[in-house]
Amino acid sequence: MDLRETFATNLRRLRNARGWSQDELALEAEISRSYLNQLEQGVYYVSIKVIGRLADKLEVEPDEFLKRTAKKVRTK
Amino acid sequence: MDLRETFATNLRRLRNARGWSQDELALEAEISRSYLNQLEQGVYYVSIKVIGRLADKLEVEPDEFLKRTAKKVRTK
């Protein structure tokens, strides 16, 4: 799975856990709602500058955004 | 601590754990040695595109790069 998709999934999950709409989070993190929406759809490779801001506002650790929850079993 | 610094510290640590020089990792990850060196000094906010590539080559999970190992005690 591409890391954009991992990030998008985690972002949606963490935003929902906080109980915020995209509008609310975009406002708090000072990014456009359109950009946030595209991030949640895995369109862009986000930079750690934005990850830091989102983590701060959502009150989670930054590494939460890159965790691959559904790990694939590797076949050698 | 700025997330650039967290990333830089983890990158140096993970590269050393793999036993690779900056030249070797830069070659493997297909980024310039100069850029890698600046990433290890916390100059740039890296994108998750590059994090994915580094994680792949260093054989670690992507979230390892954003872990804040030395957590500060928060004073309220």
PDB file of C-alpha atoms in Angstrom:
ATOM      1  CA  MET A   1       0.000   0.000   0.000  1.00  0.00           C
ATOM      2  CA  ASP A   2       1.284   3.411  -0.975  1.00  0.00           C
ATOM      3  CA  LEU A   3       2.159   5.643   1.978  1.00  0.00           C
ATOM      4  CA  ARG A   4      -0.325   8.253   0.727  1.00  0.00           C
ATOM      5  CA  GLU A   5      -3.103   5.763   1.319  1.00  0.00           C
ATOM      6  CA  THR A   6      -1.767   4.838   4.767  1.00  0.00           C
ATOM      7  CA  PHE A   7      -1.645   8.505   5.695  1.00  0.00           C
ATOM      8  CA  ALA A   8      -5.128   9.176   4.284  1.00  0.00           C
ATOM      9  CA  THR A   9      -6.667   6.300   6.237  1.00  0.00           C
ATOM     10  CA  ASN A  10      -5.017   7.357   9.485  1.00  0.00           C
ATOM     11  CA  LEU A  11      -5.929  11.000   8.980  1.00  0.00           C
ATOM     12  CA  ARG A  12      -9.609  10.176   8.502  1.00  0.00           C
ATOM     13  CA  ARG A  13      -9.521   7.864  11.499  1.00  0.00           C
ATOM     14  CA  LEU A  14      -7.816  10.368  13.812  1.00  0.00           C
ATOM     15  CA  ARG A  15     -10.009  13.273  12.703  1.00  0.00           C
ATOM     16  CA  ASN A  16     -13.148  11.226  13.322  1.00  0.00           C
ATOM     17  CA  ALA A  17     -11.832  10.113  16.717  1.00  0.00           C
ATOM     18  CA  ARG A  18     -11.532  13.789  17.616  1.00  0.00           C
ATOM     19  CA  GLY A  19     -15.081  14.352  16.412  1.00  0.00           C
ATOM     20  CA  TRP A  20     -14.142  17.052  13.928  1.00  0.00           C
ATOM     21  CA  SER A  21     -15.428  17.716  10.435  1.00  0.00           C
ATOM     22  CA  GLN A  22     -12.976  18.410   7.615  1.00  0.00           C
ATOM     23  CA  ASP A  23     -13.936  22.068   7.880  1.00  0.00           C
ATOM     24  CA  GLU A  24     -13.079  22.212  11.565  1.00  0.00           C
ATOM     25  CA  LEU A  25      -9.732  20.502  11.204  1.00  0.00           C
ATOM     26  CA  ALA A  26      -8.774  22.556   8.151  1.00  0.00           C
ATOM     27  CA  LEU A  27      -9.516  25.733  10.072  1.00  0.00           C
ATOM     28  CA  GLU A  28      -7.552  24.615  13.133  1.00  0.00           C
ATOM     29  CA  ALA A  29      -4.545  23.392  11.152  1.00  0.00           C
ATOM     30  CA  GLU A  30      -4.592  26.401   8.839  1.00  0.00           C
ATOM     31  CA  ILE A  31      -4.776  24.461   5.609  1.00  0.00           C
ATOM     32  CA  SER A  32      -7.505  24.698   2.990  1.00  0.00           C
ATOM     33  CA  ARG A  33     -10.466  22.366   3.261  1.00  0.00           C
ATOM     34  CA  SER A  34      -9.898  21.343  -0.340  1.00  0.00           C
ATOM     35  CA  TYR A  35      -6.293  20.328   0.385  1.00  0.00           C
ATOM     36  CA  LEU A  36      -7.350  18.418   3.499  1.00  0.00           C
ATOM     37  CA  ASN A  37     -10.006  16.609   1.515  1.00  0.00           C
ATOM     38  CA  GLN A  38      -7.448  15.601  -1.086  1.00  0.00           C
ATOM     39  CA  LEU A  39      -5.055  14.428   1.607  1.00  0.00           C
ATOM     40  CA  GLU A  40      -7.817  12.212   2.976  1.00  0.00           C
ATOM     41  CA  GLN A  41      -8.222  10.752  -0.479  1.00  0.00           C
ATOM     42  CA  GLY A  42      -4.544   9.958  -0.885  1.00  0.00           C
ATOM     43  CA  VAL A  43      -3.955  12.418  -3.697  1.00  0.00           C
ATOM     44  CA  TYR A  44      -0.772  14.023  -2.367  1.00  0.00           C
ATOM     45  CA  TYR A  45       2.423  13.074  -0.617  1.00  0.00           C
ATOM     46  CA  VAL A  46       2.168  15.277   2.463  1.00  0.00           C
ATOM     47  CA  SER A  47       5.238  16.840   4.072  1.00  0.00           C
ATOM     48  CA  ILE A  48       6.124  16.419   7.720  1.00  0.00           C
ATOM     49  CA  LYS A  49       5.488  20.128   8.186  1.00  0.00           C
ATOM     50  CA  VAL A  50       1.761  19.517   7.723  1.00  0.00           C
ATOM     51  CA  ILE A  51       1.894  16.240   9.666  1.00  0.00           C
ATOM     52  CA  GLY A  52       3.334  18.147  12.621  1.00  0.00           C
ATOM     53  CA  ARG A  53       0.554  20.696  12.501  1.00  0.00           C
ATOM     54  CA  LEU A  54      -2.189  18.068  12.209  1.00  0.00           C
ATOM     55  CA  ALA A  55      -0.699  16.020  15.052  1.00  0.00           C
ATOM     56  CA  ASP A  56      -0.584  19.104  17.225  1.00  0.00           C
ATOM     57  CA  LYS A  57      -4.225  20.012  16.604  1.00  0.00           C
ATOM     58  CA  LEU A  58      -5.521  16.442  16.856  1.00  0.00           C
ATOM     59  CA  GLU A  59      -3.388  15.887  19.967  1.00  0.00           C
ATOM     60  CA  VAL A  60      -1.772  12.694  18.734  1.00  0.00           C
ATOM     61  CA  GLU A  61       1.817  11.633  18.149  1.00  0.00           C
ATOM     62  CA  PRO A  62       3.061  12.363  14.604  1.00  0.00           C
ATOM     63  CA  ASP A  63       4.031   8.737  13.945  1.00  0.00           C
ATOM     64  CA  GLU A  64       0.353   7.754  14.294  1.00  0.00           C
ATOM     65  CA  PHE A  65      -0.181   9.029  10.754  1.00  0.00           C
ATOM     66  CA  LEU A  66       2.244   6.584   9.187  1.00  0.00           C
ATOM     67  CA  LYS A  67       1.242   3.405  10.986  1.00  0.00           C
ATOM     68  CA  ARG A  68       0.249   0.583   8.723  1.00  0.00           C
ATOM     69  CA  THR A  69      -2.450  -1.079  10.758  1.00  0.00           C
ATOM     70  CA  ALA A  70      -3.297  -3.855   8.333  1.00  0.00           C
ATOM     71  CA  LYS A  71       0.093  -5.370   7.782  1.00  0.00           C
ATOM     72  CA  LYS A  72       0.502  -7.646   4.857  1.00  0.00           C
ATOM     73  CA  VAL A  73       2.081 -11.023   5.395  1.00  0.00           C
ATOM     74  CA  ARG A  74       5.271 -11.032   3.418  1.00  0.00           C
ATOM     75  CA  THR A  75       5.869 -14.015   1.210  1.00  0.00           C
ATOM     76  CA  LYS A  76       9.495 -14.698   0.535  1.00  0.00           C
TER      77      LYS A  76
ATOM     78  CA  MET B   1      11.217  19.766  19.035  1.00  0.00           C
ATOM     79  CA  ASP B   2      10.499  20.446  15.379  1.00  0.00           C
ATOM     80  CA  LEU B   3       9.511  17.383  13.383  1.00  0.00           C
ATOM     81  CA  ARG B   4      12.446  17.988  11.017  1.00  0.00           C
ATOM     82  CA  GLU B   5      14.780  17.359  13.929  1.00  0.00           C
ATOM     83  CA  THR B   6      12.877  14.237  15.015  1.00  0.00           C
ATOM     84  CA  PHE B   7      13.086  12.893  11.480  1.00  0.00           C
ATOM     85  CA  ALA B   8      16.772  13.766  11.156  1.00  0.00           C
ATOM     86  CA  THR B   9      17.659  12.008  14.408  1.00  0.00           C
ATOM     87  CA  ASN B  10      15.720   8.877  13.479  1.00  0.00           C
ATOM     88  CA  LEU B  11      17.136   8.809   9.962  1.00  0.00           C
ATOM     89  CA  ARG B  12      20.718   8.935  11.244  1.00  0.00           C
ATOM     90  CA  ARG B  13      19.929   6.262  13.825  1.00  0.00           C
ATOM     91  CA  LEU B  14      18.228   3.903  11.361  1.00  0.00           C
ATOM     92  CA  ARG B  15      20.904   4.359   8.687  1.00  0.00           C
ATOM     93  CA  ASN B  16      23.640   3.608  11.201  1.00  0.00           C
ATOM     94  CA  ALA B  17      21.732   0.577  12.474  1.00  0.00           C
ATOM     95  CA  ARG B  18      21.769  -0.714   8.891  1.00  0.00           C
ATOM     96  CA  GLY B  19      25.487  -0.056   8.724  1.00  0.00           C
ATOM     97  CA  TRP B  20      25.271   2.184   5.666  1.00  0.00           C
ATOM     98  CA  SER B  21      27.102   5.380   4.839  1.00  0.00           C
ATOM     99  CA  GLN B  22      25.182   8.372   3.512  1.00  0.00           C
ATOM    100  CA  ASP B  23      26.549   7.549   0.056  1.00  0.00           C
ATOM    101  CA  GLU B  24      25.209   4.012   0.186  1.00  0.00           C
ATOM    102  CA  LEU B  25      21.738   4.989   1.382  1.00  0.00           C
ATOM    103  CA  ALA B  26      21.485   7.863  -1.100  1.00  0.00           C
ATOM    104  CA  LEU B  27      22.349   5.492  -3.924  1.00  0.00           C
ATOM    105  CA  GLU B  28      19.839   2.861  -2.790  1.00  0.00           C
ATOM    106  CA  ALA B  29      17.019   5.339  -2.205  1.00  0.00           C
ATOM    107  CA  GLU B  30      17.775   7.242  -5.400  1.00  0.00           C
ATOM    108  CA  ILE B  31      18.174  10.635  -3.787  1.00  0.00           C
ATOM    109  CA  SER B  32      21.242  12.846  -3.911  1.00  0.00           C
ATOM    110  CA  ARG B  33      23.806  12.502  -1.177  1.00  0.00           C
ATOM    111  CA  SER B  34      23.634  16.233  -0.644  1.00  0.00           C
ATOM    112  CA  TYR B  35      19.869  16.098  -0.066  1.00  0.00           C
ATOM    113  CA  LEU B  36      20.234  13.128   2.282  1.00  0.00           C
ATOM    114  CA  ASN B  37      22.901  14.977   4.226  1.00  0.00           C
ATOM    115  CA  GLN B  38      20.624  17.983   4.598  1.00  0.00           C
ATOM    116  CA  LEU B  39      17.742  15.762   5.688  1.00  0.00           C
ATOM    117  CA  GLU B  40      19.995  14.346   8.398  1.00  0.00           C
ATOM    118  CA  GLN B  41      20.686  17.878   9.543  1.00  0.00           C
ATOM    119  CA  GLY B  42      17.044  18.834   9.774  1.00  0.00           C
ATOM    120  CA  VAL B  43      17.159  21.391   6.975  1.00  0.00           C
ATOM    121  CA  TYR B  44      14.053  20.274   5.077  1.00  0.00           C
ATOM    122  CA  TYR B  45      10.547  19.061   5.764  1.00  0.00           C
ATOM    123  CA  VAL B  46      10.640  15.723   3.948  1.00  0.00           C
ATOM    124  CA  SER B  47       7.598  14.343   2.150  1.00  0.00           C
ATOM    125  CA  ILE B  48       6.158  10.908   2.815  1.00  0.00           C
ATOM    126  CA  LYS B  49       7.187   9.921  -0.697  1.00  0.00           C
ATOM    127  CA  VAL B  50      10.829   9.984   0.369  1.00  0.00           C
ATOM    128  CA  ILE B  51      10.021   8.480   3.789  1.00  0.00           C
ATOM    129  CA  GLY B  52       8.420   5.525   2.017  1.00  0.00           C
ATOM    130  CA  ARG B  53      11.478   4.998  -0.126  1.00  0.00           C
ATOM    131  CA  LEU B  54      13.894   5.256   2.815  1.00  0.00           C
ATOM    132  CA  ALA B  55      11.776   2.885   4.921  1.00  0.00           C
ATOM    133  CA  ASP B  56      11.749   0.381   2.099  1.00  0.00           C
ATOM    134  CA  LYS B  57      15.522   0.426   1.645  1.00  0.00           C
ATOM    135  CA  LEU B  58      16.313   0.454   5.363  1.00  0.00           C
ATOM    136  CA  GLU B  59      13.718  -2.273   5.931  1.00  0.00           C
ATOM    137  CA  VAL B  60      11.907  -0.476   8.722  1.00  0.00           C
ATOM    138  CA  GLU B  61       8.330   0.680   9.200  1.00  0.00           C
ATOM    139  CA  PRO B  62       7.692   4.241   7.949  1.00  0.00           C
ATOM    140  CA  ASP B  63       6.379   5.449  11.307  1.00  0.00           C
ATOM    141  CA  GLU B  64       9.816   4.774  12.833  1.00  0.00           C
ATOM    142  CA  PHE B  65      11.012   8.030  11.281  1.00  0.00           C
ATOM    143  CA  LEU B  66       8.540  10.183  13.197  1.00  0.00           C
ATOM    144  CA  LYS B  67       8.875   8.675  16.653  1.00  0.00           C
ATOM    145  CA  ARG B  68       9.807  11.125  19.326  1.00  0.00           C
ATOM    146  CA  THR B  69      11.965   8.971  21.562  1.00  0.00           C
ATOM    147  CA  ALA B  70      12.911  11.539  24.149  1.00  0.00           C
ATOM    148  CA  LYS B  71       9.532  12.856  25.178  1.00  0.00           C
ATOM    149  CA  LYS B  72       9.452  16.077  27.051  1.00  0.00           C
ATOM    150  CA  VAL B  73       7.485  16.252  30.239  1.00  0.00           C
ATOM    151  CA  ARG B  74       4.702  18.693  29.687  1.00  0.00           C
ATOM    152  CA  THR B  75       4.226  21.371  32.265  1.00  0.00           C
ATOM    153  CA  LYS B  76       0.719  22.737  32.396  1.00  0.00           C
TER     154      LYS B  76
END
